[in-house]
Amino acid sequence: MTNSRRRFLKLSAGGVVGLSMGGISLKAFAAEQVDPESPQAKALQYVHKSAKEGQNCANCILLQGNDGDAWRPCGIFPGKLVASEGWCAAWAKKPG
């Protein structure tokens, strides 16, 4: 095996490990729930339980993560989890 080929294989293996570890750290980073009393949450009127019929984080286009999870990442609150039953003023209906 040539030296450049070995180097390529080592770098490729390192990249795969780095990518998989990146996913782990993103999950850990998004582990804290949004505090409704935080300045950002207050500015967006975020609540853990929506009072608006038919509007909640679970059917908002900004919500990320897996359907069915009670707490999920949101594009509006980076690094935080919002309640699927929650709501904020940035709510926008998910298509479909």
PDB file of N, CA and C in Angstrom:
ATOM      1  N   MET A   1       0.851  -1.172   0.000  1.00  0.00           N
ATOM      2  CA  MET A   1       0.000   0.000   0.000  1.00  0.00           C
ATOM      3  C   MET A   1       0.904   1.244   0.000  1.00  0.00           C
ATOM      4  N   THR A   2       0.554   2.212  -0.814  1.00  0.00           N
ATOM      5  CA  THR A   2       1.373   3.419  -0.897  1.00  0.00           C
ATOM      6  C   THR A   2       1.123   4.308   0.315  1.00  0.00           C
ATOM      7  N   ASN A   3       2.079   5.195   0.545  1.00  0.00           N
ATOM      8  CA  ASN A   3       1.996   6.099   1.688  1.00  0.00           C
ATOM      9  C   ASN A   3       0.772   7.013   1.589  1.00  0.00           C
ATOM     10  N   SER A   4       0.475   7.525   0.391  1.00  0.00           N
ATOM     11  CA  SER A   4      -0.672   8.428   0.259  1.00  0.00           C
ATOM     12  C   SER A   4      -1.989   7.684   0.486  1.00  0.00           C
ATOM     13  N   ARG A   5      -2.023   6.422   0.104  1.00  0.00           N
ATOM     14  CA  ARG A   5      -3.236   5.621   0.317  1.00  0.00           C
ATOM     15  C   ARG A   5      -3.466   5.380   1.810  1.00  0.00           C
ATOM     16  N   ARG A   6      -2.383   5.047   2.526  1.00  0.00           N
ATOM     17  CA  ARG A   6      -2.478   4.844   3.978  1.00  0.00           C
ATOM     18  C   ARG A   6      -2.959   6.125   4.659  1.00  0.00           C
ATOM     19  N   ARG A   7      -2.382   7.234   4.236  1.00  0.00           N
ATOM     20  CA  ARG A   7      -2.754   8.528   4.824  1.00  0.00           C
ATOM     21  C   ARG A   7      -4.237   8.819   4.575  1.00  0.00           C
ATOM     22  N   PHE A   8      -4.697   8.545   3.358  1.00  0.00           N
ATOM     23  CA  PHE A   8      -6.104   8.757   3.023  1.00  0.00           C
ATOM     24  C   PHE A   8      -7.009   7.915   3.922  1.00  0.00           C
ATOM     25  N   LEU A   9      -6.655   6.636   4.098  1.00  0.00           N
ATOM     26  CA  LEU A   9      -7.470   5.745   4.931  1.00  0.00           C
ATOM     27  C   LEU A   9      -7.491   6.216   6.385  1.00  0.00           C
ATOM     28  N   LYS A  10      -6.348   6.655   6.897  1.00  0.00           N
ATOM     29  CA  LYS A  10      -6.299   7.155   8.275  1.00  0.00           C
ATOM     30  C   LYS A  10      -7.177   8.398   8.439  1.00  0.00           C
ATOM     31  N   LEU A  11      -7.054   9.322   7.483  1.00  0.00           N
ATOM     32  CA  LEU A  11      -7.854  10.547   7.564  1.00  0.00           C
ATOM     33  C   LEU A  11      -9.340  10.251   7.431  1.00  0.00           C
ATOM     34  N   SER A  12      -9.691   9.311   6.564  1.00  0.00           N
ATOM     35  CA  SER A  12     -11.101   8.941   6.391  1.00  0.00           C
ATOM     36  C   SER A  12     -11.661   8.340   7.667  1.00  0.00           C
ATOM     37  N   ALA A  13     -10.901   7.435   8.281  1.00  0.00           N
ATOM     38  CA  ALA A  13     -11.351   6.808   9.527  1.00  0.00           C
ATOM     39  C   ALA A  13     -11.510   7.863  10.621  1.00  0.00           C
ATOM     40  N   GLY A  14     -10.569   8.790  10.698  1.00  0.00           N
ATOM     41  CA  GLY A  14     -10.656   9.860  11.691  1.00  0.00           C
ATOM     42  C   GLY A  14     -11.865  10.748  11.461  1.00  0.00           C
ATOM     43  N   GLY A  15     -12.181  10.992  10.195  1.00  0.00           N
ATOM     44  CA  GLY A  15     -13.350  11.811   9.868  1.00  0.00           C
ATOM     45  C   GLY A  15     -14.642  11.159  10.298  1.00  0.00           C
ATOM     46  N   VAL A  16     -14.748   9.840  10.092  1.00  0.00           N
ATOM     47  CA  VAL A  16     -15.955   9.109  10.490  1.00  0.00           C
ATOM     48  C   VAL A  16     -16.122   9.158  12.001  1.00  0.00           C
ATOM     49  N   VAL A  17     -15.040   8.942  12.727  1.00  0.00           N
ATOM     50  CA  VAL A  17     -15.100   9.009  14.190  1.00  0.00           C
ATOM     51  C   VAL A  17     -15.480  10.420  14.630  1.00  0.00           C
ATOM     52  N   GLY A  18     -14.878  11.426  14.011  1.00  0.00           N
ATOM     53  CA  GLY A  18     -15.184  12.814  14.363  1.00  0.00           C
ATOM     54  C   GLY A  18     -16.637  13.164  14.114  1.00  0.00           C
ATOM     55  N   LEU A  19     -17.185  12.705  12.993  1.00  0.00           N
ATOM     56  CA  LEU A  19     -18.587  12.983  12.692  1.00  0.00           C
ATOM     57  C   LEU A  19     -19.515  12.316  13.692  1.00  0.00           C
ATOM     58  N   SER A  20     -19.215  11.068  14.046  1.00  0.00           N
ATOM     59  CA  SER A  20     -20.089  10.377  14.997  1.00  0.00           C
ATOM     60  C   SER A  20     -19.999  11.015  16.379  1.00  0.00           C
ATOM     61  N   MET A  21     -18.830  11.467  16.773  1.00  0.00           N
ATOM     62  CA  MET A  21     -18.702  12.128  18.069  1.00  0.00           C
ATOM     63  C   MET A  21     -19.378  13.492  18.039  1.00  0.00           C
ATOM     64  N   GLY A  22     -19.382  14.141  16.893  1.00  0.00           N
ATOM     65  CA  GLY A  22     -20.067  15.422  16.761  1.00  0.00           C
ATOM     66  C   GLY A  22     -21.545  15.275  17.037  1.00  0.00           C
ATOM     67  N   GLY A  23     -22.154  14.195  16.576  1.00  0.00           N
ATOM     68  CA  GLY A  23     -23.566  13.935  16.834  1.00  0.00           C
ATOM     69  C   GLY A  23     -23.840  13.754  18.311  1.00  0.00           C
ATOM     70  N   ILE A  24     -22.935  13.099  18.994  1.00  0.00           N
ATOM     71  CA  ILE A  24     -23.094  12.885  20.434  1.00  0.00           C
ATOM     72  C   ILE A  24     -23.045  14.222  21.169  1.00  0.00           C
ATOM     73  N   SER A  25     -22.085  15.062  20.811  1.00  0.00           N
ATOM     74  CA  SER A  25     -21.966  16.324  21.527  1.00  0.00           C
ATOM     75  C   SER A  25     -23.151  17.246  21.237  1.00  0.00           C
ATOM     76  N   LEU A  26     -23.721  17.189  20.032  1.00  0.00           N
ATOM     77  CA  LEU A  26     -24.901  17.997  19.738  1.00  0.00           C
ATOM     78  C   LEU A  26     -26.078  17.555  20.588  1.00  0.00           C
ATOM     79  N   LYS A  27     -26.223  16.246  20.772  1.00  0.00           N
ATOM     80  CA  LYS A  27     -27.308  15.748  21.624  1.00  0.00           C
ATOM     81  C   LYS A  27     -27.117  16.239  23.054  1.00  0.00           C
ATOM     82  N   ALA A  28     -25.899  16.144  23.549  1.00  0.00           N
ATOM     83  CA  ALA A  28     -25.631  16.572  24.914  1.00  0.00           C
ATOM     84  C   ALA A  28     -25.851  18.075  25.052  1.00  0.00           C
ATOM     85  N   PHE A  29     -25.487  18.818  24.007  1.00  0.00           N
ATOM     86  CA  PHE A  29     -25.634  20.271  24.037  1.00  0.00           C
ATOM     87  C   PHE A  29     -27.099  20.683  24.135  1.00  0.00           C
ATOM     88  N   ALA A  30     -27.986  19.901  23.534  1.00  0.00           N
ATOM     89  CA  ALA A  30     -29.407  20.252  23.499  1.00  0.00           C
ATOM     90  C   ALA A  30     -30.193  19.586  24.621  1.00  0.00           C
ATOM     91  N   ALA A  31     -29.532  19.244  25.711  1.00  0.00           N
ATOM     92  CA  ALA A  31     -30.187  18.478  26.764  1.00  0.00           C
ATOM     93  C   ALA A  31     -30.976  19.338  27.756  1.00  0.00           C
ATOM     94  N   GLU A  32     -30.733  20.628  27.803  1.00  0.00           N
ATOM     95  CA  GLU A  32     -31.395  21.481  28.795  1.00  0.00           C
ATOM     96  C   GLU A  32     -32.718  22.025  28.247  1.00  0.00           C
ATOM     97  N   GLN A  33     -33.746  21.967  29.066  1.00  0.00           N
ATOM     98  CA  GLN A  33     -35.062  22.478  28.662  1.00  0.00           C
ATOM     99  C   GLN A  33     -35.091  24.006  28.733  1.00  0.00           C
ATOM    100  N   VAL A  34     -35.869  24.605  27.856  1.00  0.00           N
ATOM    101  CA  VAL A  34     -36.039  26.059  27.867  1.00  0.00           C
ATOM    102  C   VAL A  34     -36.706  26.469  29.178  1.00  0.00           C
ATOM    103  N   ASP A  35     -36.163  27.485  29.804  1.00  0.00           N
ATOM    104  CA  ASP A  35     -36.768  28.054  31.008  1.00  0.00           C
ATOM    105  C   ASP A  35     -37.749  29.141  30.567  1.00  0.00           C
ATOM    106  N   PRO A  36     -39.049  28.959  30.815  1.00  0.00           N
ATOM    107  CA  PRO A  36     -40.031  29.967  30.402  1.00  0.00           C
ATOM    108  C   PRO A  36     -39.778  31.350  31.007  1.00  0.00           C
ATOM    109  N   GLU A  37     -38.971  31.410  32.060  1.00  0.00           N
ATOM    110  CA  GLU A  37     -38.665  32.685  32.710  1.00  0.00           C
ATOM    111  C   GLU A  37     -37.432  33.370  32.122  1.00  0.00           C
ATOM    112  N   SER A  38     -36.741  32.712  31.180  1.00  0.00           N
ATOM    113  CA  SER A  38     -35.559  33.325  30.571  1.00  0.00           C
ATOM    114  C   SER A  38     -35.984  34.508  29.706  1.00  0.00           C
ATOM    115  N   PRO A  39     -35.106  35.482  29.522  1.00  0.00           N
ATOM    116  CA  PRO A  39     -35.466  36.667  28.729  1.00  0.00           C
ATOM    117  C   PRO A  39     -35.941  36.327  27.307  1.00  0.00           C
ATOM    118  N   GLN A  40     -35.263  35.401  26.643  1.00  0.00           N
ATOM    119  CA  GLN A  40     -35.671  35.036  25.280  1.00  0.00           C
ATOM    120  C   GLN A  40     -37.049  34.384  25.274  1.00  0.00           C
ATOM    121  N   ALA A  41     -37.271  33.454  26.200  1.00  0.00           N
ATOM    122  CA  ALA A  41     -38.567  32.775  26.268  1.00  0.00           C
ATOM    123  C   ALA A  41     -39.685  33.771  26.583  1.00  0.00           C
ATOM    124  N   LYS A  42     -39.419  34.684  27.487  1.00  0.00           N
ATOM    125  CA  LYS A  42     -40.427  35.706  27.818  1.00  0.00           C
ATOM    126  C   LYS A  42     -40.724  36.590  26.609  1.00  0.00           C
ATOM    127  N   ALA A  43     -39.682  36.978  25.879  1.00  0.00           N
ATOM    128  CA  ALA A  43     -39.871  37.835  24.706  1.00  0.00           C
ATOM    129  C   ALA A  43     -40.721  37.138  23.645  1.00  0.00           C
ATOM    130  N   LEU A  44     -40.599  35.812  23.566  1.00  0.00           N
ATOM    131  CA  LEU A  44     -41.361  35.036  22.584  1.00  0.00           C
ATOM    132  C   LEU A  44     -42.630  34.436  23.182  1.00  0.00           C
ATOM    133  N   GLN A  45     -42.926  34.779  24.437  1.00  0.00           N
ATOM    134  CA  GLN A  45     -44.128  34.298  25.130  1.00  0.00           C
ATOM    135  C   GLN A  45     -44.183  32.767  25.191  1.00  0.00           C
ATOM    136  N   TYR A  46     -43.006  32.111  25.302  1.00  0.00           N
ATOM    137  CA  TYR A  46     -42.957  30.647  25.325  1.00  0.00           C
ATOM    138  C   TYR A  46     -43.618  30.087  26.580  1.00  0.00           C
ATOM    139  N   VAL A  47     -44.414  29.038  26.386  1.00  0.00           N
ATOM    140  CA  VAL A  47     -45.016  28.284  27.492  1.00  0.00           C
ATOM    141  C   VAL A  47     -44.837  26.797  27.205  1.00  0.00           C
ATOM    142  N   HIS A  48     -44.743  25.991  28.264  1.00  0.00           N
ATOM    143  CA  HIS A  48     -44.596  24.539  28.101  1.00  0.00           C
ATOM    144  C   HIS A  48     -45.888  23.880  27.631  1.00  0.00           C
ATOM    145  N   LYS A  49     -47.029  24.501  27.888  1.00  0.00           N
ATOM    146  CA  LYS A  49     -48.337  23.937  27.518  1.00  0.00           C
ATOM    147  C   LYS A  49     -49.123  24.997  26.757  1.00  0.00           C
ATOM    148  N   SER A  50     -49.376  24.747  25.476  1.00  0.00           N
ATOM    149  CA  SER A  50     -50.077  25.716  24.634  1.00  0.00           C
ATOM    150  C   SER A  50     -51.530  25.886  25.055  1.00  0.00           C
ATOM    151  N   ALA A  51     -51.984  27.139  25.051  1.00  0.00           N
ATOM    152  CA  ALA A  51     -53.395  27.445  25.307  1.00  0.00           C
ATOM    153  C   ALA A  51     -54.119  27.741  23.995  1.00  0.00           C
ATOM    154  N   LYS A  52     -53.386  27.685  22.889  1.00  0.00           N
ATOM    155  CA  LYS A  52     -53.957  27.997  21.575  1.00  0.00           C
ATOM    156  C   LYS A  52     -54.329  26.700  20.869  1.00  0.00           C
ATOM    157  N   GLU A  53     -55.604  26.513  20.647  1.00  0.00           N
ATOM    158  CA  GLU A  53     -56.087  25.279  20.020  1.00  0.00           C
ATOM    159  C   GLU A  53     -55.473  25.102  18.626  1.00  0.00           C
ATOM    160  N   GLY A  54     -54.933  23.914  18.391  1.00  0.00           N
ATOM    161  CA  GLY A  54     -54.351  23.591  17.094  1.00  0.00           C
ATOM    162  C   GLY A  54     -52.955  24.147  16.871  1.00  0.00           C
ATOM    163  N   GLN A  55     -52.414  24.851  17.854  1.00  0.00           N
ATOM    164  CA  GLN A  55     -51.065  25.401  17.737  1.00  0.00           C
ATOM    165  C   GLN A  55     -50.210  24.905  18.890  1.00  0.00           C
ATOM    166  N   ASN A  56     -49.198  24.117  18.577  1.00  0.00           N
ATOM    167  CA  ASN A  56     -48.219  23.703  19.571  1.00  0.00           C
ATOM    168  C   ASN A  56     -46.902  23.411  18.865  1.00  0.00           C
ATOM    169  N   CYS A  57     -45.873  23.231  19.632  1.00  0.00           N
ATOM    170  CA  CYS A  57     -44.548  23.011  19.050  1.00  0.00           C
ATOM    171  C   CYS A  57     -44.520  21.778  18.146  1.00  0.00           C
ATOM    172  N   ALA A  58     -45.293  20.757  18.467  1.00  0.00           N
ATOM    173  CA  ALA A  58     -45.283  19.522  17.677  1.00  0.00           C
ATOM    174  C   ALA A  58     -45.731  19.749  16.237  1.00  0.00           C
ATOM    175  N   ASN A  59     -46.571  20.773  15.989  1.00  0.00           N
ATOM    176  CA  ASN A  59     -46.989  21.024  14.609  1.00  0.00           C
ATOM    177  C   ASN A  59     -46.413  22.337  14.071  1.00  0.00           C
ATOM    178  N   CYS A  60     -45.274  22.751  14.618  1.00  0.00           N
ATOM    179  CA  CYS A  60     -44.572  23.956  14.174  1.00  0.00           C
ATOM    180  C   CYS A  60     -43.404  23.566  13.269  1.00  0.00           C
ATOM    181  N   ILE A  61     -43.203  24.331  12.227  1.00  0.00           N
ATOM    182  CA  ILE A  61     -42.130  24.057  11.271  1.00  0.00           C
ATOM    183  C   ILE A  61     -40.736  24.209  11.891  1.00  0.00           C
ATOM    184  N   LEU A  62     -40.615  24.936  12.978  1.00  0.00           N
ATOM    185  CA  LEU A  62     -39.319  25.190  13.601  1.00  0.00           C
ATOM    186  C   LEU A  62     -38.843  24.052  14.500  1.00  0.00           C
ATOM    187  N   LEU A  63     -39.748  23.143  14.867  1.00  0.00           N
ATOM    188  CA  LEU A  63     -39.384  22.047  15.764  1.00  0.00           C
ATOM    189  C   LEU A  63     -38.557  21.014  15.016  1.00  0.00           C
ATOM    190  N   GLN A  64     -37.548  20.496  15.680  1.00  0.00           N
ATOM    191  CA  GLN A  64     -36.658  19.492  15.108  1.00  0.00           C
ATOM    192  C   GLN A  64     -36.758  18.218  15.934  1.00  0.00           C
ATOM    193  N   GLY A  65     -35.985  17.214  15.582  1.00  0.00           N
ATOM    194  CA  GLY A  65     -35.950  15.984  16.362  1.00  0.00           C
ATOM    195  C   GLY A  65     -36.972  14.969  15.900  1.00  0.00           C
ATOM    196  N   ASN A  66     -37.233  13.991  16.758  1.00  0.00           N
ATOM    197  CA  ASN A  66     -38.088  12.854  16.420  1.00  0.00           C
ATOM    198  C   ASN A  66     -39.541  13.086  16.815  1.00  0.00           C
ATOM    199  N   ASP A  67     -40.446  12.812  15.876  1.00  0.00           N
ATOM    200  CA  ASP A  67     -41.876  12.888  16.186  1.00  0.00           C
ATOM    201  C   ASP A  67     -42.181  11.991  17.377  1.00  0.00           C
ATOM    202  N   GLY A  68     -43.031  12.449  18.261  1.00  0.00           N
ATOM    203  CA  GLY A  68     -43.437  11.653  19.414  1.00  0.00           C
ATOM    204  C   GLY A  68     -42.633  11.927  20.671  1.00  0.00           C
ATOM    205  N   ASP A  69     -41.445  12.542  20.547  1.00  0.00           N
ATOM    206  CA  ASP A  69     -40.659  12.869  21.738  1.00  0.00           C
ATOM    207  C   ASP A  69     -41.318  14.042  22.468  1.00  0.00           C
ATOM    208  N   ALA A  70     -41.377  13.963  23.782  1.00  0.00           N
ATOM    209  CA  ALA A  70     -42.013  15.014  24.578  1.00  0.00           C
ATOM    210  C   ALA A  70     -41.201  16.310  24.573  1.00  0.00           C
ATOM    211  N   TRP A  71     -39.882  16.213  24.507  1.00  0.00           N
ATOM    212  CA  TRP A  71     -38.987  17.375  24.496  1.00  0.00           C
ATOM    213  C   TRP A  71     -38.082  17.264  23.283  1.00  0.00           C
ATOM    214  N   ARG A  72     -38.020  18.350  22.490  1.00  0.00           N
ATOM    215  CA  ARG A  72     -37.262  18.310  21.243  1.00  0.00           C
ATOM    216  C   ARG A  72     -36.531  19.633  21.006  1.00  0.00           C
ATOM    217  N   PRO A  73     -35.466  19.592  20.192  1.00  0.00           N
ATOM    218  CA  PRO A  73     -34.760  20.826  19.840  1.00  0.00           C
ATOM    219  C   PRO A  73     -35.632  21.741  18.982  1.00  0.00           C
ATOM    220  N   CYS A  74     -35.377  23.028  19.086  1.00  0.00           N
ATOM    221  CA  CYS A  74     -36.120  24.025  18.303  1.00  0.00           C
ATOM    222  C   CYS A  74     -35.130  25.015  17.692  1.00  0.00           C
ATOM    223  N   GLY A  75     -35.385  25.418  16.458  1.00  0.00           N
ATOM    224  CA  GLY A  75     -34.520  26.371  15.784  1.00  0.00           C
ATOM    225  C   GLY A  75     -34.490  27.740  16.436  1.00  0.00           C
ATOM    226  N   ILE A  76     -35.501  28.074  17.202  1.00  0.00           N
ATOM    227  CA  ILE A  76     -35.579  29.379  17.859  1.00  0.00           C
ATOM    228  C   ILE A  76     -34.760  29.419  19.151  1.00  0.00           C
ATOM    229  N   PHE A  77     -34.632  28.271  19.812  1.00  0.00           N
ATOM    230  CA  PHE A  77     -33.899  28.186  21.076  1.00  0.00           C
ATOM    231  C   PHE A  77     -32.706  27.246  20.904  1.00  0.00           C
ATOM    232  N   PRO A  78     -31.619  27.685  20.277  1.00  0.00           N
ATOM    233  CA  PRO A  78     -30.475  26.807  20.029  1.00  0.00           C
ATOM    234  C   PRO A  78     -29.911  26.217  21.322  1.00  0.00           C
ATOM    235  N   GLY A  79     -29.644  24.915  21.284  1.00  0.00           N
ATOM    236  CA  GLY A  79     -29.064  24.242  22.432  1.00  0.00           C
ATOM    237  C   GLY A  79     -30.045  23.932  23.544  1.00  0.00           C
ATOM    238  N   LYS A  80     -31.313  24.174  23.319  1.00  0.00           N
ATOM    239  CA  LYS A  80     -32.338  23.927  24.342  1.00  0.00           C
ATOM    240  C   LYS A  80     -33.410  23.004  23.781  1.00  0.00           C
ATOM    241  N   LEU A  81     -34.170  22.416  24.678  1.00  0.00           N
ATOM    242  CA  LEU A  81     -35.298  21.574  24.293  1.00  0.00           C
ATOM    243  C   LEU A  81     -36.592  22.284  24.659  1.00  0.00           C
ATOM    244  N   VAL A  82     -37.579  22.172  23.780  1.00  0.00           N
ATOM    245  CA  VAL A  82     -38.903  22.730  24.060  1.00  0.00           C
ATOM    246  C   VAL A  82     -39.893  21.583  24.206  1.00  0.00           C
ATOM    247  N   ALA A  83     -40.972  21.832  24.909  1.00  0.00           N
ATOM    248  CA  ALA A  83     -42.018  20.824  25.072  1.00  0.00           C
ATOM    249  C   ALA A  83     -42.792  20.700  23.764  1.00  0.00           C
ATOM    250  N   SER A  84     -43.061  19.476  23.343  1.00  0.00           N
ATOM    251  CA  SER A  84     -43.862  19.269  22.130  1.00  0.00           C
ATOM    252  C   SER A  84     -45.240  19.895  22.275  1.00  0.00           C
ATOM    253  N   GLU A  85     -45.726  19.987  23.506  1.00  0.00           N
ATOM    254  CA  GLU A  85     -47.033  20.599  23.779  1.00  0.00           C
ATOM    255  C   GLU A  85     -46.931  22.105  23.987  1.00  0.00           C
ATOM    256  N   GLY A  86     -45.718  22.656  23.878  1.00  0.00           N
ATOM    257  CA  GLY A  86     -45.494  24.070  24.130  1.00  0.00           C
ATOM    258  C   GLY A  86     -45.922  24.961  22.976  1.00  0.00           C
ATOM    259  N   TRP A  87     -45.666  26.257  23.151  1.00  0.00           N
ATOM    260  CA  TRP A  87     -46.010  27.246  22.128  1.00  0.00           C
ATOM    261  C   TRP A  87     -45.173  28.495  22.355  1.00  0.00           C
ATOM    262  N   CYS A  88     -44.867  29.218  21.267  1.00  0.00           N
ATOM    263  CA  CYS A  88     -44.266  30.548  21.373  1.00  0.00           C
ATOM    264  C   CYS A  88     -44.754  31.401  20.213  1.00  0.00           C
ATOM    265  N   ALA A  89     -44.476  32.692  20.278  1.00  0.00           N
ATOM    266  CA  ALA A  89     -44.960  33.641  19.275  1.00  0.00           C
ATOM    267  C   ALA A  89     -44.340  33.420  17.897  1.00  0.00           C
ATOM    268  N   ALA A  90     -43.283  32.629  17.803  1.00  0.00           N
ATOM    269  CA  ALA A  90     -42.659  32.336  16.508  1.00  0.00           C
ATOM    270  C   ALA A  90     -43.322  31.143  15.822  1.00  0.00           C
ATOM    271  N   TRP A  91     -44.364  30.583  16.432  1.00  0.00           N
ATOM    272  CA  TRP A  91     -45.028  29.393  15.884  1.00  0.00           C
ATOM    273  C   TRP A  91     -45.438  29.626  14.432  1.00  0.00           C
ATOM    274  N   ALA A  92     -45.132  28.626  13.591  1.00  0.00           N
ATOM    275  CA  ALA A  92     -45.541  28.641  12.178  1.00  0.00           C
ATOM    276  C   ALA A  92     -45.940  27.218  11.804  1.00  0.00           C
ATOM    277  N   LYS A  93     -47.114  27.055  11.240  1.00  0.00           N
ATOM    278  CA  LYS A  93     -47.653  25.723  10.944  1.00  0.00           C
ATOM    279  C   LYS A  93     -46.741  24.939  10.015  1.00  0.00           C
ATOM    280  N   LYS A  94     -46.515  23.685  10.412  1.00  0.00           N
ATOM    281  CA  LYS A  94     -45.742  22.761   9.595  1.00  0.00           C
ATOM    282  C   LYS A  94     -46.583  22.365   8.382  1.00  0.00           C
ATOM    283  N   PRO A  95     -46.022  22.367   7.177  1.00  0.00           N
ATOM    284  CA  PRO A  95     -46.802  21.965   5.998  1.00  0.00           C
ATOM    285  C   PRO A  95     -47.272  20.519   6.103  1.00  0.00           C
ATOM    286  N   GLY A  96     -48.434  20.278   5.555  1.00  0.00           N
ATOM    287  CA  GLY A  96     -48.941  18.907   5.506  1.00  0.00           C
ATOM    288  C   GLY A  96     -49.880  18.621   6.530  1.00  0.00           C
TER     289      GLY A  96
END
